[in-house]
PDB file of C-alpha atoms in Angstrom:
ATOM      1  CA  ASP A   1      11.015  80.111 275.399  1.00 68.00           C
ATOM      2  CA  VAL A   2       9.267  82.534 272.848  1.00 66.00           C
ATOM      3  CA  LYS A   3      10.469  81.927 269.296  1.00 90.00           C
ATOM      4  CA  VAL A   4       9.717  84.363 266.385  1.00 95.00           C
ATOM      5  CA  THR A   5      10.963  83.649 263.104  1.00 95.00           C
ATOM      6  CA  GLN A   6      11.179  85.500 259.975  1.00 96.00           C
ATOM      7  CA  SER A   7      11.380  83.721 256.373  1.00 90.00           C
ATOM      8  CA  SER A   8      14.468  85.628 255.221  1.00 92.00           C
ATOM      9  CA  ARG A   9      17.295  87.409 256.760  1.00 93.00           C
ATOM     10  CA  TYR A  10      18.216  89.381 253.518  1.00 95.00           C
ATOM     11  CA  LEU A  11      16.202  90.042 250.462  1.00 96.00           C
ATOM     12  CA  VAL A  12      17.078  92.007 247.191  1.00 97.00           C
ATOM     13  CA  LYS A  13      14.109  92.759 245.225  1.00 97.00           C
ATOM     14  CA  ARG A  14      13.501  94.910 241.870  1.00 97.00           C
ATOM     15  CA  THR A  15      11.257  97.849 241.743  1.00 97.00           C
ATOM     16  CA  GLY A  16       7.859  96.919 240.937  1.00 97.00           C
ATOM     17  CA  GLU A  17       8.066  93.455 242.098  1.00 97.00           C
ATOM     18  CA  LYS A  18       5.630  91.909 244.621  1.00 97.00           C
ATOM     19  CA  VAL A  19       7.367  90.811 247.768  1.00 97.00           C
ATOM     20  CA  PHE A  20       5.962  88.731 250.621  1.00 97.00           C
ATOM     21  CA  LEU A  21       7.690  88.665 254.094  1.00 97.00           C
ATOM     22  CA  GLU A  22       6.716  85.862 256.327  1.00 97.00           C
ATOM     23  CA  CYS A  23       6.497  85.614 260.206  1.00 97.00           C
ATOM     24  CA  VAL A  24       5.958  82.808 262.300  1.00 97.00           C
ATOM     25  CA  GLN A  25       5.468  82.592 265.943  1.00 97.00           C
ATOM     26  CA  ASP A  26       5.281  79.820 268.587  1.00 95.00           C
ATOM     27  CA  MET A  27       3.703  80.906 271.437  1.00 92.00           C
ATOM     28  CA  ASP A  28       0.169  81.024 270.607  1.00 93.00           C
ATOM     29  CA  HIS A  29      -0.006  84.740 270.692  1.00 93.00           C
ATOM     30  CA  GLU A  30      -3.230  86.711 269.659  1.00 92.00           C
ATOM     31  CA  ASN A  31      -1.106  89.893 268.816  1.00 92.00           C
ATOM     32  CA  MET A  32       1.283  90.005 265.800  1.00 94.00           C
ATOM     33  CA  PHE A  33       3.025  93.161 264.461  1.00 95.00           C
ATOM     34  CA  TRP A  34       5.259  94.474 261.527  1.00 97.00           C
ATOM     35  CA  TYR A  35       7.526  97.302 262.087  1.00 97.00           C
ATOM     36  CA  ARG A  36      10.042  98.789 259.851  1.00 97.00           C
ATOM     37  CA  GLN A  37      13.285 100.329 261.189  1.00 95.00           C
ATOM     38  CA  ASP A  38      15.422 102.952 259.513  1.00 94.00           C
ATOM     39  CA  PRO A  39      18.602 104.585 260.779  1.00 88.00           C
ATOM     40  CA  GLY A  40      18.138 107.359 262.924  1.00 85.00           C
ATOM     41  CA  LEU A  41      14.116 106.527 263.283  1.00 87.00           C
ATOM     42  CA  GLY A  42      12.397 104.605 266.116  1.00 83.00           C
ATOM     43  CA  LEU A  43      10.654 101.457 265.052  1.00 91.00           C
ATOM     44  CA  ARG A  44       7.707 102.470 263.280  1.00 94.00           C
ATOM     45  CA  LEU A  45       4.369 100.303 263.137  1.00 93.00           C
ATOM     46  CA  ILE A  46       2.890  99.485 259.727  1.00 96.00           C
ATOM     47  CA  TYR A  47       0.184  96.931 260.585  1.00 95.00           C
ATOM     48  CA  PHE A  48      -0.825  94.634 263.439  1.00 92.00           C
ATOM     49  CA  SER A  49      -3.290  91.722 263.867  1.00 93.00           C
ATOM     50  CA  TYR A  50      -4.879  90.884 267.179  1.00 90.00           C
ATOM     51  CA  ASP A  51      -6.812  87.882 265.596  1.00 89.00           C
ATOM     52  CA  VAL A  52      -6.893  85.490 262.646  1.00 91.00           C
ATOM     53  CA  LYS A  53      -8.124  87.318 259.631  1.00 87.00           C
ATOM     54  CA  MET A  54      -8.269  90.523 261.717  1.00 89.00           C
ATOM     55  CA  LYS A  55      -5.876  93.602 260.915  1.00 91.00           C
ATOM     56  CA  GLU A  56      -5.441  97.068 261.945  1.00 90.00           C
ATOM     57  CA  LYS A  57      -3.454 100.108 260.219  1.00 92.00           C
ATOM     58  CA  GLY A  58      -0.309 101.270 262.215  1.00 91.00           C
ATOM     59  CA  ASP A  59       1.482 104.485 261.675  1.00 90.00           C
ATOM     60  CA  ILE A  60       2.649 103.982 258.246  1.00 95.00           C
ATOM     61  CA  PRO A  61       0.490 101.311 256.462  1.00 96.00           C
ATOM     62  CA  GLU A  62       0.830 102.986 252.645  1.00 96.00           C
ATOM     63  CA  GLY A  63       2.310 100.760 250.335  1.00 96.00           C
ATOM     64  CA  TYR A  64       1.545  97.610 252.325  1.00 97.00           C
ATOM     65  CA  SER A  65      -0.796  94.932 253.072  1.00 97.00           C
ATOM     66  CA  VAL A  66      -0.966  92.108 255.570  1.00 97.00           C
ATOM     67  CA  SER A  67      -2.495  88.552 255.854  1.00 96.00           C
ATOM     68  CA  ARG A  68      -3.216  86.625 258.860  1.00 96.00           C
ATOM     69  CA  GLU A  69      -4.948  83.297 257.922  1.00 95.00           C
ATOM     70  CA  LYS A  70      -3.457  81.231 260.793  1.00 96.00           C
ATOM     71  CA  LYS A  71      -2.957  82.385 264.277  1.00 95.00           C
ATOM     72  CA  GLU A  72       0.847  81.648 264.365  1.00 96.00           C
ATOM     73  CA  ARG A  73       1.486  83.061 260.984  1.00 97.00           C
ATOM     74  CA  PHE A  74       1.439  86.953 259.823  1.00 97.00           C
ATOM     75  CA  SER A  75       2.512  88.025 256.406  1.00 97.00           C
ATOM     76  CA  LEU A  76       3.639  91.293 255.261  1.00 98.00           C
ATOM     77  CA  ILE A  77       3.099  92.120 251.510  1.00 98.00           C
ATOM     78  CA  LEU A  78       4.477  95.053 249.292  1.00 97.00           C
ATOM     79  CA  GLU A  79       2.419  94.978 246.246  1.00 94.00           C
ATOM     80  CA  SER A  80       4.902  96.973 244.085  1.00 97.00           C
ATOM     81  CA  ALA A  81       8.248  97.562 245.935  1.00 97.00           C
ATOM     82  CA  SER A  82       9.418 100.775 245.537  1.00 97.00           C
ATOM     83  CA  THR A  83      13.385 102.028 246.603  1.00 97.00           C
ATOM     84  CA  ASN A  84      11.921 103.923 249.531  1.00 97.00           C
ATOM     85  CA  GLN A  85      10.735 100.711 251.047  1.00 98.00           C
ATOM     86  CA  THR A  86      14.332  99.505 251.394  1.00 98.00           C
ATOM     87  CA  SER A  87      14.397  98.989 255.311  1.00 97.00           C
ATOM     88  CA  MET A  88      14.719  96.498 258.181  1.00 96.00           C
ATOM     89  CA  TYR A  89      11.705  94.679 258.649  1.00 97.00           C
ATOM     90  CA  LEU A  90      10.889  93.094 262.168  1.00 97.00           C
ATOM     91  CA  CYS A  91       7.815  91.120 263.178  1.00 97.00           C
ATOM     92  CA  ALA A  92       6.741  90.868 266.968  1.00 95.00           C
ATOM     93  CA  SER A  93       4.228  89.034 268.833  1.00 94.00           C
ATOM     94  CA  SER A  94       2.551  89.350 272.275  1.00 90.00           C
ATOM     95  CA  LEU A  95      -0.053  88.051 274.233  1.00 88.00           C
ATOM     96  CA  PRO A  96      -3.349  90.534 274.038  1.00 83.00           C
ATOM     97  CA  GLY A  97      -3.713  93.595 276.119  1.00 72.00           C
ATOM     98  CA  GLY A  98      -1.401  96.647 277.019  1.00 64.00           C
ATOM     99  CA  ASN A  99       1.493  95.423 279.219  1.00 70.00           C
ATOM    100  CA  TYR A 100       2.737  92.225 277.848  1.00 77.00           C
ATOM    101  CA  GLU A 101       5.970  91.820 276.304  1.00 83.00           C
ATOM    102  CA  GLN A 102       6.371  92.037 272.603  1.00 89.00           C
ATOM    103  CA  TYR A 103       8.913  89.485 271.311  1.00 92.00           C
ATOM    104  CA  PHE A 104      10.574  90.133 268.048  1.00 95.00           C
ATOM    105  CA  GLY A 105      12.085  88.148 265.323  1.00 96.00           C
ATOM    106  CA  PRO A 106      15.555  88.667 263.842  1.00 94.00           C
ATOM    107  CA  GLY A 107      14.585  90.950 261.079  1.00 95.00           C
ATOM    108  CA  THR A 108      14.644  90.763 257.280  1.00 96.00           C
ATOM    109  CA  ARG A 109      16.574  93.243 255.639  1.00 96.00           C
ATOM    110  CA  LEU A 110      15.007  94.171 252.157  1.00 97.00           C
ATOM    111  CA  THR A 111      16.810  96.254 249.484  1.00 97.00           C
ATOM    112  CA  VAL A 112      14.727  97.266 246.512  1.00 98.00           C
ATOM    113  CA  THR A 113      16.748  98.244 243.541  1.00 97.00           C
TER     114      THR A 113
ATOM    115  CA  LYS B   1       2.770 114.908 269.951  1.00 77.00           C
ATOM    116  CA  ASN B   2       3.903 111.472 271.422  1.00 80.00           C
ATOM    117  CA  GLN B   3       7.851 111.383 271.469  1.00 89.00           C
ATOM    118  CA  VAL B   4      10.474 109.503 272.881  1.00 94.00           C
ATOM    119  CA  GLU B   5      13.940 110.929 272.582  1.00 96.00           C
ATOM    120  CA  GLN B   6      17.075 109.308 273.577  1.00 97.00           C
ATOM    121  CA  SER B   7      20.695 110.681 274.251  1.00 97.00           C
ATOM    122  CA  PRO B   8      23.425 110.574 273.192  1.00 97.00           C
ATOM    123  CA  GLN B   9      22.933 109.151 269.628  1.00 96.00           C
ATOM    124  CA  SER B  10      25.987 106.903 270.077  1.00 96.00           C
ATOM    125  CA  LEU B  11      28.582 106.396 272.694  1.00 97.00           C
ATOM    126  CA  ILE B  12      31.930 104.667 272.780  1.00 98.00           C
ATOM    127  CA  ILE B  13      33.582 103.460 275.982  1.00 98.00           C
ATOM    128  CA  LEU B  14      36.208 101.399 277.352  1.00 98.00           C
ATOM    129  CA  GLU B  15      35.472  97.584 278.438  1.00 98.00           C
ATOM    130  CA  GLY B  16      35.133  97.742 282.401  1.00 98.00           C
ATOM    131  CA  LYS B  17      33.745 101.086 282.548  1.00 98.00           C
ATOM    132  CA  ASN B  18      30.030 102.293 283.442  1.00 98.00           C
ATOM    133  CA  CYS B  19      27.812 104.369 281.367  1.00 98.00           C
ATOM    134  CA  THR B  20      24.399 106.074 281.375  1.00 98.00           C
ATOM    135  CA  LEU B  21      22.017 106.271 278.662  1.00 98.00           C
ATOM    136  CA  GLN B  22      18.995 108.711 278.768  1.00 98.00           C
ATOM    137  CA  CYS B  23      15.536 108.806 277.529  1.00 98.00           C
ATOM    138  CA  ASN B  24      12.945 111.623 277.610  1.00 97.00           C
ATOM    139  CA  TYR B  25       9.395 111.111 276.776  1.00 95.00           C
ATOM    140  CA  THR B  26       6.122 113.091 276.093  1.00 92.00           C
ATOM    141  CA  VAL B  27       3.847 110.356 275.644  1.00 86.00           C
ATOM    142  CA  SER B  28       0.472 110.536 277.444  1.00 82.00           C
ATOM    143  CA  PRO B  29      -1.095 108.755 279.050  1.00 82.00           C
ATOM    144  CA  PHE B  30       1.764 106.780 280.232  1.00 85.00           C
ATOM    145  CA  SER B  31       1.560 102.961 280.973  1.00 84.00           C
ATOM    146  CA  ASN B  32       4.937 101.658 281.191  1.00 88.00           C
ATOM    147  CA  LEU B  33       8.460 102.249 279.918  1.00 93.00           C
ATOM    148  CA  ARG B  34      10.706  99.558 278.332  1.00 93.00           C
ATOM    149  CA  TRP B  35      14.328  99.207 277.547  1.00 97.00           C
ATOM    150  CA  TYR B  36      15.302  96.749 274.849  1.00 96.00           C
ATOM    151  CA  LYS B  37      18.931  95.821 273.740  1.00 97.00           C
ATOM    152  CA  GLN B  38      19.168  95.215 269.861  1.00 96.00           C
ATOM    153  CA  ASP B  39      22.492  93.615 268.740  1.00 95.00           C
ATOM    154  CA  THR B  40      23.574  94.234 265.101  1.00 90.00           C
ATOM    155  CA  GLY B  41      21.371  92.286 262.648  1.00 85.00           C
ATOM    156  CA  ARG B  42      19.057  90.924 265.346  1.00 89.00           C
ATOM    157  CA  GLY B  43      15.439  91.845 266.558  1.00 92.00           C
ATOM    158  CA  PRO B  44      15.403  93.977 269.879  1.00 95.00           C
ATOM    159  CA  VAL B  45      15.375  91.859 273.518  1.00 94.00           C
ATOM    160  CA  SER B  46      13.698  93.295 276.415  1.00 92.00           C
ATOM    161  CA  LEU B  47      15.925  94.448 279.411  1.00 95.00           C
ATOM    162  CA  THR B  48      13.355  95.967 281.899  1.00 93.00           C
ATOM    163  CA  ILE B  49       9.910  97.063 281.858  1.00 91.00           C
ATOM    164  CA  MET B  50       8.611  99.852 284.289  1.00 91.00           C
ATOM    165  CA  THR B  51       5.275 100.811 285.496  1.00 88.00           C
ATOM    166  CA  PHE B  52       4.457 104.199 286.875  1.00 84.00           C
ATOM    167  CA  SER B  53       4.773 103.251 290.530  1.00 88.00           C
ATOM    168  CA  GLU B  54       8.368 101.764 290.013  1.00 90.00           C
ATOM    169  CA  ASN B  55      11.285 104.166 289.760  1.00 92.00           C
ATOM    170  CA  THR B  56      14.118 101.476 289.597  1.00 96.00           C
ATOM    171  CA  LYS B  57      14.525  98.039 288.079  1.00 96.00           C
ATOM    172  CA  SER B  58      17.637  95.924 287.609  1.00 96.00           C
ATOM    173  CA  ASN B  59      18.587  93.162 285.413  1.00 95.00           C
ATOM    174  CA  GLY B  60      22.119  91.889 286.231  1.00 96.00           C
ATOM    175  CA  ARG B  61      24.759  94.777 285.295  1.00 97.00           C
ATOM    176  CA  TYR B  62      21.688  97.021 283.777  1.00 98.00           C
ATOM    177  CA  THR B  63      19.598  99.149 285.999  1.00 98.00           C
ATOM    178  CA  ALA B  64      16.848 101.416 284.731  1.00 98.00           C
ATOM    179  CA  THR B  65      15.320 104.336 286.509  1.00 97.00           C
ATOM    180  CA  LEU B  66      12.080 106.296 285.923  1.00 96.00           C
ATOM    181  CA  ASP B  67      10.992 109.826 287.087  1.00 95.00           C
ATOM    182  CA  ALA B  68       7.441 109.951 286.013  1.00 90.00           C
ATOM    183  CA  ASP B  69       7.152 113.422 287.109  1.00 92.00           C
ATOM    184  CA  THR B  70       9.716 114.702 284.700  1.00 94.00           C
ATOM    185  CA  LYS B  71       9.125 111.965 282.035  1.00 94.00           C
ATOM    186  CA  GLN B  72      12.628 110.982 282.008  1.00 97.00           C
ATOM    187  CA  SER B  73      14.446 107.468 282.333  1.00 97.00           C
ATOM    188  CA  SER B  74      17.906 106.284 282.432  1.00 98.00           C
ATOM    189  CA  LEU B  75      19.587 103.001 281.796  1.00 98.00           C
ATOM    190  CA  HIS B  76      22.856 102.393 283.804  1.00 98.00           C
ATOM    191  CA  ILE B  77      25.383 100.014 282.500  1.00 98.00           C
ATOM    192  CA  THR B  78      27.804  98.713 285.182  1.00 98.00           C
ATOM    193  CA  ALA B  79      31.245  97.253 284.341  1.00 98.00           C
ATOM    194  CA  SER B  80      30.661  97.222 280.856  1.00 97.00           C
ATOM    195  CA  GLN B  81      31.611  94.140 278.680  1.00 98.00           C
ATOM    196  CA  LEU B  82      32.313  93.976 274.889  1.00 98.00           C
ATOM    197  CA  SER B  83      28.972  92.023 274.502  1.00 97.00           C
ATOM    198  CA  ASP B  84      27.125  95.182 275.605  1.00 98.00           C
ATOM    199  CA  SER B  85      27.972  96.690 272.257  1.00 98.00           C
ATOM    200  CA  ALA B  86      24.531  97.221 270.705  1.00 97.00           C
ATOM    201  CA  SER B  87      21.949  99.811 270.125  1.00 97.00           C
ATOM    202  CA  TYR B  88      19.597 100.396 273.413  1.00 98.00           C
ATOM    203  CA  ILE B  89      16.143 101.535 272.786  1.00 97.00           C
ATOM    204  CA  CYS B  90      13.671 102.996 275.048  1.00 97.00           C
ATOM    205  CA  VAL B  91       9.992 102.177 274.169  1.00 94.00           C
ATOM    206  CA  VAL B  92       7.135 103.968 276.011  1.00 92.00           C
ATOM    207  CA  SER B  93       3.613 102.508 276.264  1.00 87.00           C
ATOM    208  CA  GLY B  94       1.087 104.802 276.264  1.00 80.00           C
ATOM    209  CA  GLY B  95      -2.764 103.867 275.752  1.00 66.00           C
ATOM    210  CA  PRO B  96      -4.834 102.315 276.196  1.00 64.00           C
ATOM    211  CA  GLY B  97      -5.897 101.236 272.788  1.00 59.00           C
ATOM    212  CA  GLU B  98      -8.643  98.703 271.944  1.00 53.00           C
ATOM    213  CA  TYR B  99      -6.298  96.007 271.167  1.00 52.00           C
ATOM    214  CA  GLY B 100      -3.457  97.067 273.618  1.00 59.00           C
ATOM    215  CA  ASN B 101      -1.395  99.835 274.242  1.00 65.00           C
ATOM    216  CA  LYS B 102       0.457 101.844 271.671  1.00 76.00           C
ATOM    217  CA  LEU B 103       3.951 101.691 271.946  1.00 85.00           C
ATOM    218  CA  VAL B 104       6.335 104.801 270.897  1.00 89.00           C
ATOM    219  CA  PHE B 105      10.028 104.047 270.163  1.00 92.00           C
ATOM    220  CA  GLY B 106      12.875 106.014 270.500  1.00 94.00           C
ATOM    221  CA  ALA B 107      15.798 106.062 267.745  1.00 94.00           C
ATOM    222  CA  GLY B 108      18.067 104.399 270.070  1.00 96.00           C
ATOM    223  CA  THR B 109      21.422 104.894 271.495  1.00 97.00           C
ATOM    224  CA  ILE B 110      24.315 103.272 269.879  1.00 97.00           C
ATOM    225  CA  LEU B 111      26.784 101.851 272.411  1.00 98.00           C
ATOM    226  CA  ARG B 112      30.317 100.577 271.390  1.00 98.00           C
ATOM    227  CA  VAL B 113      32.560  98.876 274.202  1.00 98.00           C
ATOM    228  CA  LYS B 114      36.254  98.835 273.391  1.00 97.00           C
ATOM    229  CA  SER B 115      38.727  96.572 274.605  1.00 95.00           C
TER     230      SER B 115
END
């Protein structure tokens, strides 16, 4: 059974803080993704990684960076958190290729005050 | 522009009743269409995935249909249960991209089942 876990379910940070969100998957998936989800909008892709140390920008990468030092772990970094980054952040993983299922973690609800 | 639009935005039905959720898309090229269920505070979980050649697929009380000509899909829920209360997200896979197909997400339909 695929399991994707995220380090925190809820997080409250102050404006300007550096924030780390961590995601771990246990299915040896090559692909990992970070999305944000806001009310009334579909999930939007921030970054994805198709291999260790490899990353590609998604649709909304501004204000974010990522790190993938190990295959099972993909971190999202907010260098200087801002209030407009208050959102639900979802991590997902999948096998390589286009038709494989993406498995999602439970999400981290981040509030920046 | 690649878009996925879902309707209605929200829906309230009585337990035991059926309902149908709609999804229209303009994603091209098209690879597959997925329906996800997202419980409050949880990540999305896949219900069905359909390729171009499939026009219906079932998963228990959930039946998805696809009309690739009109670029429309629907998700029909039969004999609803309280546990069906969730957001239902339509996702269209376009592409191909270099590392896999790009997914375009709808905003979701929030379903509430009342007793």
